Amino acid sequence: MKNKLVNRLLVYICILMLFTFFANSDVFAQSEEEAEQLIQQASEKLKTVLSMLEEMENINSELREIVLQTDDSLQLINEAKQLFKDAQYDLAKQKANQALTQLEDIEAEIAEINILVIKESWLLYSILGVASAFATFGFVFLFVKKLYPWFKNKQIEEYGNLEIIYGKEHGEK
Amino acid sequence: MAKKNNKTDNINPKKGLPKINPKKIITLVIVISTIGTIVAITSIVFFPNQQNGFSELSLLTFNSANETYVANNYPSQISKADNITIFFMVKNFENKIVYYQLQIKVTKISQNISLENPLSLSNSKLLYSNETYEKILSPATEREKEEEGVQIGGYIWGPVNTTLFMNDTLATVLGTNDNLKIVFELWRFNSLIDDFQYSGIVTFLELIYN
């Protein structure tokens, strides 16, 4: 009777251990998949941010600060990749998630700067347009009031200087 | 004999240069300069300066006597027991933001280094994985371009302390040779191909393997 009880207990323990093992391995596999996905997402976001940064023309101190933050995110992604290789999936997930959040903030910041740049460009182009219009009007005014009369006067003056000799037109001797 | 003349032959202009009014010249100069200024401003706004730049890669050692980084006193030997410590530094003078990767490879001393193509992994081995040395750098400003020596700034990567080592796996690439090259290749990320591209910027150390 006693032996039977011990045997049953052993069987229960074995079943419990197997269940725990399979449950854990399932969680482990899920964690691995999640970490891989997060690293992938963060890497894609990094490429998006990089292409946005490459399009920026005026690299001022604000943008240099953003570049430093982007580099910080890159280091986090690389750390996450290393942790993933070492099968430390939870830590890898944490790092990748941190990088992703940071990169999303950077993306929003760059978009904000771009809106400001567009506004400034419009202002600059408007000033240039108005200046060009004034210059064109000025030029037309100068042409009509000064240059054309001066040219006409000069033409008349030149013609006035001409000496026409009559009587030699038809081969007269 | 009758002389044939056309109408123009009959017109004889008076000799001497025509009178030039200084006011007219000033007006003309103002008009030309106004047009020139508009063209110049427009070209600056629409076609910004896109001159080509370059990247700089250097190997340094630390001089503990005066606590400075110097480009000399490089090590000449490496063994399985003794690792080598060396510093590398990258400067971005490209006039744009660049994402760099540094690849450190071990190869035979007889292996030629090309500026066109990187060392193939069939005749070399990577010392570290690709992601180990990566950095995004801002371009140097006009003032920073004039700086000399080892400075600190957003356009500089380093000096980065790196350990060079040898083991049996790496030694297989050498065959029977005792001499080796440790090659530092600088790669740049190209958004168009979505991958790193060899920049042709390279430097190396020649070492005796004990």
XYZ file of C-alpha atoms in Angstrom:
383
model
C 0.000 0.000 0.000
C 2.785 2.314 1.010
C 4.714 1.453 -2.139
C 1.695 2.138 -4.276
C 1.346 5.599 -2.750
C 5.008 6.391 -3.307
C 4.747 5.249 -6.925
C 1.693 7.414 -7.531
C 3.421 10.389 -5.936
C 6.412 9.878 -8.179
C 4.180 9.699 -11.258
C 2.427 12.932 -10.209
C 5.744 14.662 -9.658
C 6.956 13.528 -13.084
C 3.764 14.782 -14.758
C 4.046 18.107 -12.912
C 7.690 18.489 -13.933
C 6.914 17.710 -17.556
C 4.023 20.179 -17.529
C 6.230 22.894 -15.993
C 8.970 22.174 -18.556
C 6.614 22.409 -21.547
C 4.916 25.500 -20.147
C 8.284 27.169 -19.596
C 9.627 26.233 -23.015
C 6.460 27.687 -24.557
C 6.948 30.951 -22.639
C 10.627 30.921 -23.614
C 9.804 30.475 -27.307
C 7.196 33.228 -27.106
C 9.709 35.521 -25.429
C 12.272 34.761 -28.153
C 9.769 35.566 -30.878
C 8.734 38.826 -29.182
C 12.352 39.893 -28.706
C 13.125 39.152 -32.366
C 10.110 41.163 -33.510
C 10.988 44.120 -31.292
C 14.605 44.155 -32.520
C 13.346 44.036 -36.109
C 10.902 46.895 -35.479
C 13.580 49.017 -33.788
C 16.029 48.378 -36.659
C 13.414 49.419 -39.237
C 12.594 52.554 -37.248
C 16.306 53.394 -37.078
C 16.533 53.221 -40.882
C 13.486 55.502 -41.202
C 14.998 58.042 -38.802
C 18.345 57.859 -40.618
C 16.792 58.565 -44.007
C 14.915 61.502 -42.435
C 18.169 62.816 -40.967
C 20.001 62.439 -44.295
C 17.431 64.709 -45.951
C 18.062 67.512 -43.460
C 20.218 70.248 -44.961
C 20.963 72.661 -42.169
C 22.662 70.620 -39.447
C 22.481 72.897 -36.406
C 23.106 72.180 -32.716
C 19.533 70.915 -32.253
C 19.984 68.371 -35.026
C 23.397 67.325 -33.681
C 21.694 66.547 -30.384
C 19.156 64.408 -32.281
C 22.025 62.569 -34.022
C 23.517 61.757 -30.591
C 20.145 60.395 -29.414
C 19.837 58.319 -32.616
C 23.302 56.894 -32.013
C 22.275 56.053 -28.453
C 19.299 54.108 -29.866
C 21.621 52.307 -32.286
C 23.813 51.187 -29.373
C 20.690 49.939 -27.543
C 19.629 47.919 -30.606
C 23.106 46.400 -30.874
C 23.049 45.520 -27.172
C 19.629 43.919 -27.680
C 21.027 41.871 -30.601
C 23.908 40.682 -28.432
C 21.567 39.753 -25.569
C 19.365 37.888 -28.069
C 22.402 35.889 -29.206
C 23.100 35.057 -25.543
C 19.463 33.854 -25.194
C 18.657 36.623 -22.697
C 15.347 37.376 -24.367
C 13.696 39.409 -21.620
C 16.628 41.798 -21.373
C 16.839 41.945 -25.183
C 13.137 42.865 -25.306
C 13.676 45.585 -22.724
C 16.565 47.154 -24.651
C 14.812 46.928 -28.023
C 11.663 48.441 -26.555
C 13.659 51.308 -25.055
C 15.327 51.956 -28.436
C 11.980 51.829 -30.243
C 10.390 54.373 -27.856
C 13.412 56.650 -28.162
C 13.354 56.429 -31.981
C 9.621 57.180 -32.115
C 10.240 60.346 -30.071
C 13.104 61.318 -32.409
C 10.899 60.741 -35.468
C 8.240 63.073 -34.008
C 10.897 65.676 -33.200
C 12.308 65.601 -36.755
C 8.801 65.901 -38.212
C 8.273 68.993 -36.033
C 11.563 70.527 -37.230
C 10.563 69.792 -40.847
C 7.280 71.679 -40.401
C 9.216 74.665 -39.024
C 11.706 74.499 -41.915
C 8.835 74.452 -44.443
C 7.276 77.489 -42.733
C 10.610 79.321 -42.795
C 11.104 78.374 -46.456
C 7.707 79.801 -47.341
C 8.609 83.035 -45.594
C 11.960 83.188 -47.377
C 10.439 82.405 -50.772
C 7.724 85.029 -50.192
C 10.329 87.687 -49.386
C 12.324 86.641 -52.444
C 9.209 86.749 -54.613
C 8.261 90.225 -53.410
C 11.860 91.441 -53.870
C 11.932 89.983 -57.389
C 8.592 91.641 -58.208
C 9.911 95.003 -56.979
C 13.107 94.534 -58.951
C 11.116 93.665 -62.091
C 8.880 96.704 -61.677
C 11.949 98.840 -61.068
C 13.600 97.486 -64.164
C 10.494 98.035 -66.319
C 10.195 101.550 -64.910
C 13.841 102.263 -65.630
C 13.513 100.821 -69.094
C 10.385 102.799 -69.987
C 11.390 106.060 -68.315
C 15.138 106.138 -68.750
C 16.723 103.488 -70.933
C 14.295 103.555 -73.862
C 14.157 107.385 -74.092
C 17.969 107.454 -73.779
C 18.275 104.902 -76.577
C 15.826 106.840 -78.761
C 17.639 110.105 -78.111
C 20.901 108.435 -78.931
C 19.437 107.055 -82.145
C 18.114 110.456 -83.160
C 21.426 112.050 -82.229
C 23.264 109.502 -84.365
C 20.950 110.072 -87.306
C 21.404 113.806 -86.769
C 25.094 113.347 -87.205
C 24.658 111.698 -90.559
C 25.463 113.671 -93.671
C 23.328 112.858 -96.652
C 24.818 113.670 -100.004
C 22.162 114.111 -102.663
C 22.514 113.691 -106.387
C 24.699 110.635 -106.518
C 22.000 108.007 -106.247
C 21.577 106.918 -109.871
C 25.132 106.825 -110.967
C 25.295 110.510 -111.899
C 28.636 111.806 -112.948
C 34.048 106.655 -115.402
C 30.775 106.449 -113.502
C 31.134 105.423 -109.911
C 28.430 103.060 -108.623
C 27.331 103.921 -105.116
C 24.564 102.476 -103.007
C 22.676 104.396 -100.310
C 25.017 103.571 -97.518
C 27.978 104.903 -99.371
C 26.265 108.258 -99.428
C 25.961 108.398 -95.669
C 29.139 109.606 -94.027
C 29.006 109.660 -90.227
C 30.974 112.312 -88.437
C 34.144 111.080 -86.956
C 34.738 110.855 -83.132
C 33.396 108.777 -80.194
C 29.770 109.324 -79.083
C 29.296 111.158 -75.811
C 28.633 108.831 -72.853
C 26.449 110.090 -70.058
C 27.782 108.859 -66.642
C 24.241 108.788 -65.206
C 23.193 106.252 -67.825
C 26.159 104.034 -66.987
C 25.349 104.150 -63.255
C 21.729 103.243 -64.013
C 22.883 100.335 -66.143
C 25.277 99.117 -63.427
C 22.500 99.270 -60.798
C 20.146 97.300 -63.043
C 22.769 94.606 -63.767
C 23.759 94.306 -60.103
C 20.091 94.036 -59.034
C 19.506 91.198 -61.500
C 22.802 89.545 -60.464
C 21.888 89.682 -56.770
C 18.479 88.118 -57.396
C 20.046 85.313 -59.459
C 22.720 84.699 -56.786
C 20.215 84.573 -53.885
C 17.899 82.289 -55.843
C 20.741 79.913 -56.725
C 21.896 79.762 -53.084
C 18.365 79.008 -51.885
C 17.468 76.460 -54.560
C 20.875 74.862 -55.136
C 22.635 74.683 -51.767
C 26.318 73.872 -51.488
C 26.780 70.144 -52.169
C 30.538 69.798 -52.199
C 31.958 66.343 -51.625
C 33.641 65.534 -48.359
C 35.679 62.704 -46.902
C 36.046 60.504 -43.827
C 39.201 60.020 -41.795
C 40.299 56.814 -40.077
C 43.364 56.685 -37.877
C 45.053 54.231 -35.520
C 46.509 55.591 -32.302
C 48.375 54.417 -29.242
C 48.213 55.952 -25.785
C 51.312 57.607 -24.479
C 50.947 57.316 -20.713
C 53.975 59.570 -20.053
C 52.198 62.712 -21.224
C 48.688 61.182 -21.436
C 48.163 61.821 -25.126
C 47.148 59.750 -28.110
C 49.885 59.439 -30.698
C 50.075 57.973 -34.184
C 53.259 56.006 -33.539
C 54.742 53.346 -31.214
C 52.552 50.721 -32.819
C 52.964 47.148 -31.535
C 54.887 44.740 -33.730
C 54.048 41.359 -32.173
C 50.978 39.431 -31.104
C 50.546 36.034 -29.468
C 47.792 33.848 -28.107
C 48.845 34.804 -24.603
C 49.283 38.544 -25.156
C 46.514 40.727 -26.501
C 47.199 44.129 -28.011
C 45.407 47.330 -27.065
C 45.028 49.937 -29.765
C 42.771 52.926 -30.378
C 41.000 53.892 -33.576
C 39.428 57.221 -34.433
C 37.000 58.208 -37.187
C 36.209 61.791 -38.215
C 33.282 62.801 -40.376
C 34.130 65.533 -42.917
C 31.449 64.306 -45.356
C 29.160 67.366 -44.986
C 26.297 65.018 -44.083
C 25.231 62.644 -41.322
C 26.924 59.250 -41.766
C 26.263 55.856 -40.160
C 29.663 54.114 -39.928
C 30.714 50.543 -39.290
C 34.284 49.468 -38.592
C 35.253 45.920 -39.519
C 38.467 44.462 -38.123
C 39.850 41.534 -40.122
C 42.847 39.249 -39.771
C 44.659 38.124 -42.900
C 48.035 36.971 -44.223
C 50.725 39.636 -44.501
C 51.000 38.939 -48.244
C 47.328 39.770 -48.818
C 46.833 42.879 -50.961
C 44.567 45.627 -49.683
C 42.273 47.218 -52.228
C 40.575 50.593 -52.081
C 37.889 49.312 -54.462
C 36.879 46.056 -52.770
C 36.905 44.932 -49.140
C 38.850 41.892 -47.981
C 36.927 38.758 -48.820
C 35.985 36.542 -45.872
C 37.402 33.595 -47.799
C 40.943 34.879 -47.174
C 40.379 36.788 -43.943
C 38.501 36.421 -40.663
C 36.464 38.950 -38.701
C 37.843 39.744 -35.259
C 34.485 40.949 -33.956
C 30.911 40.605 -35.189
C 29.661 43.298 -37.589
C 27.576 45.178 -35.021
C 30.404 45.617 -32.513
C 31.722 48.883 -33.881
C 28.974 51.094 -35.289
C 28.401 54.815 -34.890
C 26.262 57.618 -36.322
C 28.189 60.880 -36.669
C 27.190 64.464 -37.432
C 29.341 66.263 -40.016
C 32.095 68.614 -38.852
C 31.269 72.311 -38.866
C 33.517 74.778 -40.742
C 35.242 75.663 -37.447
C 35.715 71.987 -36.513
C 37.271 71.270 -39.915
C 40.172 73.532 -38.980
C 40.851 71.732 -35.673
C 43.859 69.451 -35.496
C 44.721 66.476 -33.309
C 42.464 64.506 -31.011
C 39.377 66.511 -30.092
C 35.947 65.650 -28.764
C 32.853 66.437 -30.807
C 29.788 65.083 -32.516
C 31.813 64.527 -35.697
C 34.438 62.332 -34.013
C 34.160 58.678 -33.083
C 36.755 57.782 -30.546
C 39.544 57.284 -29.745
C 37.943 53.857 -29.208
C 39.879 51.320 -27.200
C 39.947 47.981 -28.989
C 41.622 44.735 -28.059
C 43.313 42.775 -30.810
C 43.694 39.073 -30.109
C 44.639 35.828 -31.800
C 43.336 32.328 -31.285
C 43.518 29.002 -33.128
C 40.391 29.721 -35.186
C 41.805 33.034 -36.406
C 45.221 31.483 -37.009
C 43.772 29.062 -39.590
C 43.605 31.931 -42.087
C 47.380 32.383 -41.884
C 48.277 28.863 -42.970
C 51.983 28.359 -42.387
C 52.767 32.085 -42.157
C 53.958 33.700 -38.954
C 53.258 37.222 -40.077
C 49.832 38.754 -40.291
C 47.925 41.909 -41.090
C 45.125 43.263 -38.954
C 43.033 45.367 -41.306
C 40.641 48.120 -40.222
C 37.994 48.744 -42.892
C 35.550 51.638 -42.695
C 32.059 50.964 -44.073
C 29.212 53.466 -44.588
C 25.489 52.775 -44.502
C 23.810 53.378 -47.847
C 20.072 54.007 -47.540
C 19.524 53.246 -51.223
C 20.759 49.660 -50.981
C 19.678 49.372 -47.330
C 23.066 47.979 -46.312
C 26.627 48.947 -45.463
C 29.016 49.730 -48.299
C 32.809 49.616 -48.254
C 34.145 53.180 -48.218
C 37.646 52.366 -49.485
C 39.039 53.948 -46.316
C 41.337 51.393 -44.766
C 44.372 51.083 -42.540
C 46.284 48.105 -41.138
C 48.886 46.841 -38.686
C 51.573 44.344 -39.668
C 52.394 41.969 -36.826
C 54.528 38.929 -36.091
C 52.503 36.055 -34.663
C 54.304 34.077 -31.975
